[in-house]
mmCIF file of C-alpha atoms in Angstrom:
data_model
loop_
_atom_site.group_PDB
_atom_site.id
_atom_site.type_symbol
_atom_site.label_atom_id
_atom_site.label_comp_id
_atom_site.label_asym_id
_atom_site.label_seq_id
_atom_site.Cartn_x
_atom_site.Cartn_y
_atom_site.Cartn_z
ATOM 1 C CA VAL A 25 -19.810 17.876 -65.865
ATOM 2 C CA ALA A 26 -17.550 14.945 -67.723
ATOM 3 C CA PRO A 27 -14.315 13.733 -67.076
ATOM 4 C CA ASP A 28 -10.787 15.589 -67.242
ATOM 5 C CA GLN A 29 -10.135 12.804 -70.590
ATOM 6 C CA ALA A 30 -13.299 13.650 -72.580
ATOM 7 C CA GLN A 31 -13.289 15.672 -75.351
ATOM 8 C CA PRO A 32 -16.834 16.767 -76.177
ATOM 9 C CA PRO A 33 -18.186 18.532 -79.485
ATOM 10 C CA VAL A 34 -16.593 22.121 -79.219
ATOM 11 C CA THR A 35 -19.760 23.106 -82.719
ATOM 12 C CA PHE A 36 -22.797 21.615 -83.011
ATOM 13 C CA GLY A 37 -25.686 22.322 -84.845
ATOM 14 C CA ALA A 38 -28.421 21.575 -86.924
ATOM 15 C CA GLU A 39 -25.890 19.922 -89.303
ATOM 16 C CA LYS A 40 -22.972 19.624 -87.514
ATOM 17 C CA ASN A 41 -21.635 16.848 -85.441
ATOM 18 C CA VAL A 42 -25.271 15.350 -84.844
ATOM 19 C CA LEU A 43 -25.108 11.633 -83.948
ATOM 20 C CA TRP A 44 -29.392 11.548 -84.993
ATOM 21 C CA LYS A 45 -31.938 13.833 -85.043
ATOM 22 C CA VAL A 46 -36.010 12.283 -85.380
ATOM 23 C CA ARG A 47 -39.400 13.996 -84.884
ATOM 24 C CA VAL A 48 -40.698 13.491 -81.740
ATOM 25 C CA PRO A 49 -44.501 14.616 -80.419
ATOM 26 C CA GLU A 50 -45.001 18.265 -78.462
ATOM 27 C CA GLY A 51 -44.196 18.167 -74.957
ATOM 28 C CA SER A 52 -42.059 19.857 -72.616
ATOM 29 C CA SER A 53 -40.653 17.132 -70.642
ATOM 30 C CA SER A 54 -37.025 16.437 -70.245
ATOM 31 C CA PRO A 55 -35.399 13.891 -71.788
ATOM 32 C CA VAL A 56 -34.698 11.144 -68.890
ATOM 33 C CA ILE A 57 -32.073 8.446 -69.892
ATOM 34 C CA TRP A 58 -31.106 4.954 -68.037
ATOM 35 C CA GLY A 59 -28.348 2.624 -70.411
ATOM 36 C CA ASP A 60 -29.571 2.787 -74.115
ATOM 37 C CA HIS A 61 -32.959 3.876 -73.024
ATOM 38 C CA LEU A 62 -34.015 7.932 -73.688
ATOM 39 C CA TYR A 63 -37.345 8.151 -72.296
ATOM 40 C CA LEU A 64 -40.078 11.531 -72.536
ATOM 41 C CA THR A 65 -43.857 12.459 -71.986
ATOM 42 C CA ALA A 66 -46.026 13.198 -74.937
ATOM 43 C CA PHE A 67 -49.086 15.269 -76.184
ATOM 44 C CA GLU A 68 -50.082 14.422 -79.273
ATOM 45 C CA ASP A 69 -53.641 13.827 -80.944
ATOM 46 C CA GLY A 70 -55.107 14.483 -77.767
ATOM 47 C CA ARG A 71 -53.837 11.794 -76.213
ATOM 48 C CA LEU A 72 -50.762 11.620 -73.752
ATOM 49 C CA LYS A 73 -47.988 9.172 -74.193
ATOM 50 C CA THR A 74 -44.726 7.914 -73.096
ATOM 51 C CA LEU A 75 -42.303 7.251 -75.429
ATOM 52 C CA CYS A 76 -38.828 5.690 -75.074
ATOM 53 C CA TYR A 77 -36.344 5.875 -77.822
ATOM 54 C CA HIS A 78 -32.833 4.224 -78.323
ATOM 55 C CA CYS A 79 -29.859 5.877 -77.753
ATOM 56 C CA GLU A 80 -27.540 4.043 -79.839
ATOM 57 C CA ASP A 81 -29.880 5.505 -83.421
ATOM 58 C CA GLY A 82 -33.272 7.438 -82.003
ATOM 59 C CA ARG A 83 -35.253 4.932 -83.135
ATOM 60 C CA LYS A 84 -38.900 4.849 -81.591
ATOM 61 C CA LEU A 85 -38.277 1.206 -79.404
ATOM 62 C CA TRP A 86 -42.163 1.706 -78.085
ATOM 63 C CA GLU A 87 -44.918 4.031 -76.682
ATOM 64 C CA SER A 88 -47.992 3.910 -74.436
ATOM 65 C CA ALA A 89 -51.001 6.401 -74.403
ATOM 66 C CA VAL A 90 -52.492 6.970 -71.577
ATOM 67 C CA PRO A 91 -56.607 6.370 -71.537
ATOM 68 C CA GLU A 92 -58.568 8.925 -72.676
ATOM 69 C CA VAL A 93 -58.975 11.654 -70.640
ATOM 70 C CA ARG A 94 -60.526 15.368 -69.698
ATOM 71 C CA ILE A 95 -57.128 17.223 -70.342
ATOM 72 C CA GLN A 96 -57.054 19.503 -67.634
ATOM 73 C CA SER A 97 -56.392 23.180 -68.169
ATOM 74 C CA TYR A 98 -52.847 24.226 -69.185
ATOM 75 C CA PHE A 99 -50.953 27.625 -70.500
ATOM 76 C CA GLU A 100 -50.385 26.597 -74.144
ATOM 77 C CA LYS A 101 -48.439 29.480 -75.208
ATOM 78 C CA SER A 102 -45.765 27.603 -73.632
ATOM 79 C CA GLY A 103 -47.192 24.757 -71.098
ATOM 80 C CA SER A 104 -48.378 21.361 -72.372
ATOM 81 C CA PRO A 105 -50.178 18.266 -70.317
ATOM 82 C CA ALA A 106 -47.163 16.322 -70.517
ATOM 83 C CA ALA A 107 -44.732 18.340 -69.098
ATOM 84 C CA SER A 108 -43.500 16.333 -66.407
ATOM 85 C CA SER A 109 -40.729 13.941 -66.746
ATOM 86 C CA VAL A 110 -40.465 9.886 -66.397
ATOM 87 C CA ALA A 111 -38.513 8.837 -63.012
ATOM 88 C CA THR A 112 -36.686 5.353 -63.628
ATOM 89 C CA ASP A 113 -34.686 3.211 -60.665
ATOM 90 C CA GLY A 114 -33.538 0.674 -63.749
ATOM 91 C CA GLU A 115 -36.350 -1.716 -63.336
ATOM 92 C CA ARG A 116 -39.659 0.683 -63.795
ATOM 93 C CA VAL A 117 -40.331 3.770 -65.312
ATOM 94 C CA VAL A 118 -42.664 6.192 -63.893
ATOM 95 C CA ALA A 119 -44.840 8.832 -65.789
ATOM 96 C CA TYR A 120 -47.097 11.078 -64.223
ATOM 97 C CA PHE A 121 -49.693 12.858 -66.178
ATOM 98 C CA GLY A 122 -52.043 15.671 -63.915
ATOM 99 C CA SER A 123 -55.254 14.950 -66.047
ATOM 100 C CA TYR A 124 -54.890 11.597 -65.333
ATOM 101 C CA GLY A 125 -51.776 10.446 -62.610
ATOM 102 C CA ALA A 126 -48.932 7.529 -62.669
ATOM 103 C CA LEU A 127 -48.095 4.610 -64.524
ATOM 104 C CA CYS A 128 -45.633 2.353 -64.607
ATOM 105 C CA TYR A 129 -44.373 0.093 -66.946
ATOM 106 C CA ASP A 130 -40.923 -2.061 -67.638
ATOM 107 C CA HIS A 131 -38.068 -1.077 -69.875
ATOM 108 C CA GLU A 132 -39.677 -2.930 -73.154
ATOM 109 C CA GLY A 133 -43.044 -0.941 -72.281
ATOM 110 C CA ARG A 134 -44.860 -3.434 -70.847
ATOM 111 C CA GLU A 135 -47.411 -1.801 -68.144
ATOM 112 C CA LEU A 136 -46.706 -2.728 -64.667
ATOM 113 C CA TRP A 137 -49.544 -0.794 -63.062
ATOM 114 C CA THR A 138 -51.565 2.299 -62.941
ATOM 115 C CA ARG A 139 -53.148 5.040 -60.809
ATOM 116 C CA ARG A 140 -55.760 7.422 -61.258
ATOM 117 C CA LEU A 141 -55.474 10.393 -58.458
ATOM 118 C CA ASP A 142 -57.071 13.488 -58.819
ATOM 119 C CA VAL A 143 -56.713 16.063 -61.340
ATOM 120 C CA PRO A 144 -55.290 19.002 -59.711
ATOM 121 C CA GLU A 145 -56.869 22.770 -60.943
ATOM 122 C CA ASP A 146 -55.439 25.711 -60.017
ATOM 123 C CA PRO A 147 -56.673 29.483 -60.781
ATOM 124 C CA PHE A 148 -53.610 30.009 -63.062
ATOM 125 C CA LYS A 149 -54.879 27.430 -65.381
ATOM 126 C CA PHE A 150 -51.082 26.887 -66.034
ATOM 127 C CA GLY A 151 -50.657 22.947 -65.737
ATOM 128 C CA THR A 152 -48.974 20.637 -63.719
ATOM 129 C CA GLY A 153 -44.751 20.700 -63.394
ATOM 130 C CA THR A 154 -43.997 18.236 -60.746
ATOM 131 C CA SER A 155 -41.987 15.115 -61.985
ATOM 132 C CA PRO A 156 -42.325 12.280 -60.410
ATOM 133 C CA ILE A 157 -39.396 10.333 -58.027
ATOM 134 C CA LEU A 158 -38.006 6.931 -57.497
ATOM 135 C CA ILE A 159 -36.097 6.381 -54.110
ATOM 136 C CA ASP A 160 -36.384 3.286 -51.657
ATOM 137 C CA GLY A 161 -38.839 1.782 -53.681
ATOM 138 C CA LEU A 162 -41.310 4.981 -53.232
ATOM 139 C CA VAL A 163 -43.179 7.017 -56.406
ATOM 140 C CA ILE A 164 -42.698 10.254 -54.890
ATOM 141 C CA VAL A 165 -45.001 12.652 -56.362
ATOM 142 C CA GLN A 166 -45.433 16.318 -54.981
ATOM 143 C CA GLY A 167 -49.184 18.368 -55.553
ATOM 144 C CA ASP A 168 -49.468 21.924 -54.181
ATOM 145 C CA TYR A 169 -52.404 23.835 -55.162
ATOM 146 C CA GLN A 170 -54.532 26.564 -54.960
ATOM 147 C CA VAL A 171 -57.887 25.112 -55.077
ATOM 148 C CA THR A 172 -57.665 21.628 -53.962
ATOM 149 C CA GLN A 173 -55.850 20.295 -50.445
ATOM 150 C CA SER A 174 -51.447 20.502 -50.989
ATOM 151 C CA HIS A 175 -50.280 17.748 -50.182
ATOM 152 C CA LEU A 176 -46.745 15.145 -50.519
ATOM 153 C CA LEU A 177 -47.683 11.668 -51.902
ATOM 154 C CA ALA A 178 -45.906 8.269 -51.808
ATOM 155 C CA LEU A 179 -47.009 5.040 -53.594
ATOM 156 C CA ASP A 180 -45.442 1.543 -53.744
ATOM 157 C CA ALA A 181 -43.424 1.671 -56.431
ATOM 158 C CA MET A 182 -44.544 -2.221 -56.951
ATOM 159 C CA ARG A 183 -47.758 -1.837 -57.035
ATOM 160 C CA GLY A 184 -48.842 1.842 -57.001
ATOM 161 C CA ASP A 185 -50.591 1.489 -54.217
ATOM 162 C CA THR A 186 -50.718 4.595 -51.002
ATOM 163 C CA LYS A 187 -47.948 4.238 -48.502
ATOM 164 C CA TRP A 188 -48.784 7.367 -47.152
ATOM 165 C CA GLN A 189 -49.618 10.950 -47.787
ATOM 166 C CA THR A 190 -48.857 14.311 -45.803
ATOM 167 C CA ALA A 191 -51.592 17.637 -45.721
ATOM 168 C CA ARG A 192 -48.714 20.890 -46.933
ATOM 169 C CA ALA A 193 -51.507 23.361 -45.496
ATOM 170 C CA GLY A 194 -50.829 26.575 -46.486
ATOM 171 C CA TYR A 195 -48.488 26.456 -49.765
ATOM 172 C CA PRO A 196 -49.717 28.120 -53.336
ATOM 173 C CA THR A 197 -50.307 26.235 -55.719
ATOM 174 C CA SER A 198 -45.921 25.223 -56.548
ATOM 175 C CA TYR A 199 -44.225 23.393 -59.120
ATOM 176 C CA GLY A 200 -41.415 21.609 -57.667
ATOM 177 C CA THR A 201 -40.229 18.219 -57.497
ATOM 178 C CA PRO A 202 -39.038 17.254 -54.672
ATOM 179 C CA MET A 203 -35.152 15.940 -54.273
ATOM 180 C CA VAL A 204 -33.838 13.473 -51.439
ATOM 181 C CA TRP A 205 -30.612 14.022 -49.684
ATOM 182 C CA GLU A 206 -28.890 11.882 -46.430
ATOM 183 C CA HIS A 207 -28.428 14.195 -43.170
ATOM 184 C CA ASP A 208 -27.186 12.606 -39.951
ATOM 185 C CA GLY A 209 -27.362 9.052 -41.952
ATOM 186 C CA LYS A 210 -30.744 9.780 -42.341
ATOM 187 C CA LYS A 211 -32.434 10.061 -45.908
ATOM 188 C CA GLU A 212 -35.067 13.452 -46.177
ATOM 189 C CA LEU A 213 -37.306 14.381 -48.545
ATOM 190 C CA ILE A 214 -36.740 18.220 -49.324
ATOM 191 C CA VAL A 215 -39.894 19.861 -51.204
ATOM 192 C CA THR A 216 -39.824 23.551 -51.590
ATOM 193 C CA GLY A 217 -43.212 25.393 -51.662
ATOM 194 C CA SER A 218 -44.197 29.106 -51.169
ATOM 195 C CA LEU A 219 -41.108 30.916 -49.070
ATOM 196 C CA ARG A 220 -40.417 27.754 -47.861
ATOM 197 C CA VAL A 221 -38.160 24.865 -47.481
ATOM 198 C CA CYS A 222 -39.203 21.679 -46.034
ATOM 199 C CA SER A 223 -37.626 18.266 -45.115
ATOM 200 C CA TYR A 224 -39.848 15.452 -44.854
ATOM 201 C CA ASP A 225 -39.408 11.458 -43.329
ATOM 202 C CA LEU A 226 -38.712 9.578 -46.545
ATOM 203 C CA GLU A 227 -40.841 6.507 -44.476
ATOM 204 C CA GLN A 228 -43.641 8.159 -42.722
ATOM 205 C CA GLY A 229 -44.290 11.198 -44.641
ATOM 206 C CA ARG A 230 -43.606 14.011 -41.103
ATOM 207 C CA GLU A 231 -42.417 16.872 -41.484
#
């Protein structure tokens, strides 16, 4: 989506209309941009990483590796243990890896907190696809699994403590990411699962 006066390039490619290009480690996350910072997650040399690049010229500003952990099973042909995109609210950057849990940084790469979470395992060995979201001081992580109890988890964005956790009974494996909408003046979490879409109260996690 662009304003009417925008003039995007009509043609582009590997050698045409390229502002900059840098090699990055493997991963499946989408780039997330805030101001002049671009964030990615990656899997390199057996380590899970969060990386930050400058939008103007592509230079790497910082990277932070997760402590060594057992990497969860994942579909190696097209998947990655670094599939989840980061979330940011302009003050903090939150990364989530199924093999570890959640990590929070400031925009300069200083670690603010970490939160180890149970490693999800599903019978399909696909891996983790959900991404965290940041809303109203909460970090929301959806965890729908066939082997372990499906749930929706809210962490305090300042400290990483659990604010609430709601069981999601009857939901086989899902790889979705929740979204927030405002309905009748109240914010709700909209969550997809197996053949169902549910709404949850953002403050207390009630369905």
